[in-house]
Amino acid sequence: MCGIVGIVRRRVGVARDLVKSLKKLEYRGYDSAGIALLSNGKIEVIKGVGTIDKVVGNLEGIGDGYAGIGHTRWATHGGVSPENAHPHLSCHGEVAVVHNGTLDDFEEMRSELMEKGHELKSETDTEVVAHLIEENLKDRDPFNAFVEAIRRLRGSYAIVSMMAGERALFLARNKSPLVIGLGDDGNYCASDVAALLHLTRRFIFLEDGEIAVLTPSKVEIWRFADGRLERVDRKADVIDWSPQLLDRGSFEHFMLKEIYEQPHVLKKIAESVDYYRKFSTKLDRMLEDGSLTIVAAGTSYHAGLIGKFLLSKLAGVRSEVLIASEFPEWSSHIKEGDVILAISQSGETADVLEAVRMARTKGARVISIVNVPGSTLTRMSDESVFIQAGPEVGVAATKTFTAQVAVLYVISSVMSGGNPSRELLKISDMLYGSMETFEHFAREVSDLFKEKEHVFFLGRGINYPTALEGALKLKEISYIHAEGYPAGEYKHGPLALIERGTPTVMLVPIDENLRRKALYNLMEVRSRGALTVTLQPEGADMPGDESLEVACTEELLSPLAYAVPLQLMAYRTAVLLGRNPDKPRNLAKSVTVE
Ligand code: G6P
């Protein structure tokens, strides 16, 4: 995935802003980091293994420059080592490159360059780009040297390069996100807008196959058309996210802050029903001519499953839900006129974008539910709607999950002529008033989970996907093995795993008929010695070693009510075990590789 950033200014003094921007991108990867600064015509690089803080510290003893590029890494080609950290330099240190993505055929280019006498120091695919540019500089100007290097590349890339003596940044994009920020005393670029909000709110989103050159006063964009370069004119978009949204404030972690933001986000969605009504009407019309397939990854996939349930229950709409990375193998039936509903927080997940590309080639229409404005998915879709959750920094999705579910609820409800606003506001109020109780409960439960190897989450109906999400949250940030299961299916296999003391979380249905069945399932695990934790509606009185009453009376909204204590349970367990929930090992928030 990796995060990349670049700044070019009229005056020297980019280092601090560069590092500040880079830190906003740490959620994309954090195994190594580095920056390159250009001053007095020369490039200086500081890079290494570990977080940005560890590598560049407080910048003491580090020079400054009028241009700089930075990188925070999530390793793909080449292990985690100082040599493999970006930026990469050419032999004579005159070209520096940062890259997000993966390049095909780089071994071949590497051998070719070595035959020409280049010395490559790392195992990465990225390093070849610096040497390719250097090779081209022998008989070309910097711009053409860069263009020719990019012309050779296959695969996915967002690349930013600096060359000694050039007060400019050279950018190229194919299938990895890259946005340009327009400033008054300089220009910027980064993997996403969040990195640049402290510098500007005006952005241009590069498209696949485009190249750009940024100087302190100019932004020029080109596109390859039939192998030739042509200039592109692009207007800037203004993004109204405030930089304060990216501050942790007094919260210990972003994840906790984002959990606490949920009542507010749900309120905002409840107050925007008219905005979602327009989208819902378009979707309804599109479905007159084709079938509906929901596509998503990770937590968004769980929201998609809940969406399928809501569309079916409330609007009588039939749909299927496919995991984005599996879409190519499972979608032979998709045909012209069908509708793909892509759900993605970032709008940049490579698996989702690839599924959408493929569906488009078959003539399907694409609509999307997204959080990040201007993201690639929105530009690949016929229609997009935003969940309005604001930037989410914690790697584990929290507020964007409940926002996706709430938007799917609103869309399904208005399709059937319902008025979802009142019910959604009730849930938002309930959450506002319950956070303290949920916190207390989460702490008790985390004490119970902390020494366990496995935890199971069971749900029925609409809360089967909520159980999957509860398990995902716990495993991804606490590293305790967790599995979500439909409560009724559990006895067909996984019940064999229950031993004395195995924690099992039951999401108790509100519907009485379903609840009766859930009670049988609960008794099945309790009688085998499981420690049971129940989240249940008020007055349900289900047996549990730990029980939380949640004041929700609407089965269809119960995923919103249950998700919040589940997130807190995962969060408190991770903290108790000394894990950093904002930076779980091996994971990144925005996964831009397939
Ligand atoms: C990554 C993140 C998950 C997220 C998934 C899909 O794996 O760690 O939290 O749910 O990507 O991301 P998207 O941005 O498409 O919703």
mmCIF file of C-alpha atoms in Angstrom, residues 132-133 136 140-153 157 163 170-172 211-213 222-224 227-229:
data_model
loop_
_atom_site.group_PDB
_atom_site.id
_atom_site.type_symbol
_atom_site.label_atom_id
_atom_site.label_comp_id
_atom_site.label_asym_id
_atom_site.label_seq_id
_atom_site.Cartn_x
_atom_site.Cartn_y
_atom_site.Cartn_z
ATOM 1 C CA LEU A 132 15.845 4.095 -15.593
ATOM 2 C CA ILE A 133 15.454 7.860 -15.237
ATOM 3 C CA ASN A 136 17.473 8.368 -19.818
ATOM 4 C CA ARG A 140 17.166 13.627 -22.582
ATOM 5 C CA ASP A 141 15.978 16.553 -20.502
ATOM 6 C CA PRO A 142 14.534 15.718 -17.048
ATOM 7 C CA PHE A 143 10.899 15.736 -18.166
ATOM 8 C CA ASN A 144 11.496 13.414 -21.134
ATOM 9 C CA ALA A 145 13.804 11.211 -19.087
ATOM 10 C CA PHE A 146 10.936 10.731 -16.615
ATOM 11 C CA VAL A 147 8.313 10.178 -19.323
ATOM 12 C CA GLU A 148 10.416 7.544 -21.076
ATOM 13 C CA ALA A 149 11.000 5.714 -17.797
ATOM 14 C CA ILE A 150 7.253 5.669 -17.062
ATOM 15 C CA ARG A 151 6.517 4.456 -20.583
ATOM 16 C CA ARG A 152 8.506 1.285 -19.753
ATOM 17 C CA LEU A 153 6.548 0.461 -16.611
ATOM 18 C CA TYR A 157 2.184 2.722 -9.474
ATOM 19 C CA MET A 163 16.059 15.253 -9.744
ATOM 20 C CA PHE A 170 7.620 14.498 -11.423
ATOM 21 C CA LEU A 171 4.495 12.402 -10.880
ATOM 22 C CA ALA A 172 2.945 9.379 -12.579
ATOM 23 C CA ILE A 211 1.889 12.252 -15.688
ATOM 24 C CA ALA A 212 2.300 15.601 -13.938
ATOM 25 C CA VAL A 213 5.032 18.088 -13.177
ATOM 26 C CA TRP A 222 -0.290 15.085 -19.449
ATOM 27 C CA ARG A 223 -1.874 11.871 -20.596
ATOM 28 C CA PHE A 224 -0.651 9.161 -22.959
ATOM 29 C CA GLY A 227 1.548 6.424 -27.318
ATOM 30 C CA ARG A 228 1.892 10.236 -27.541
ATOM 31 C CA LEU A 229 1.619 12.745 -24.714
#
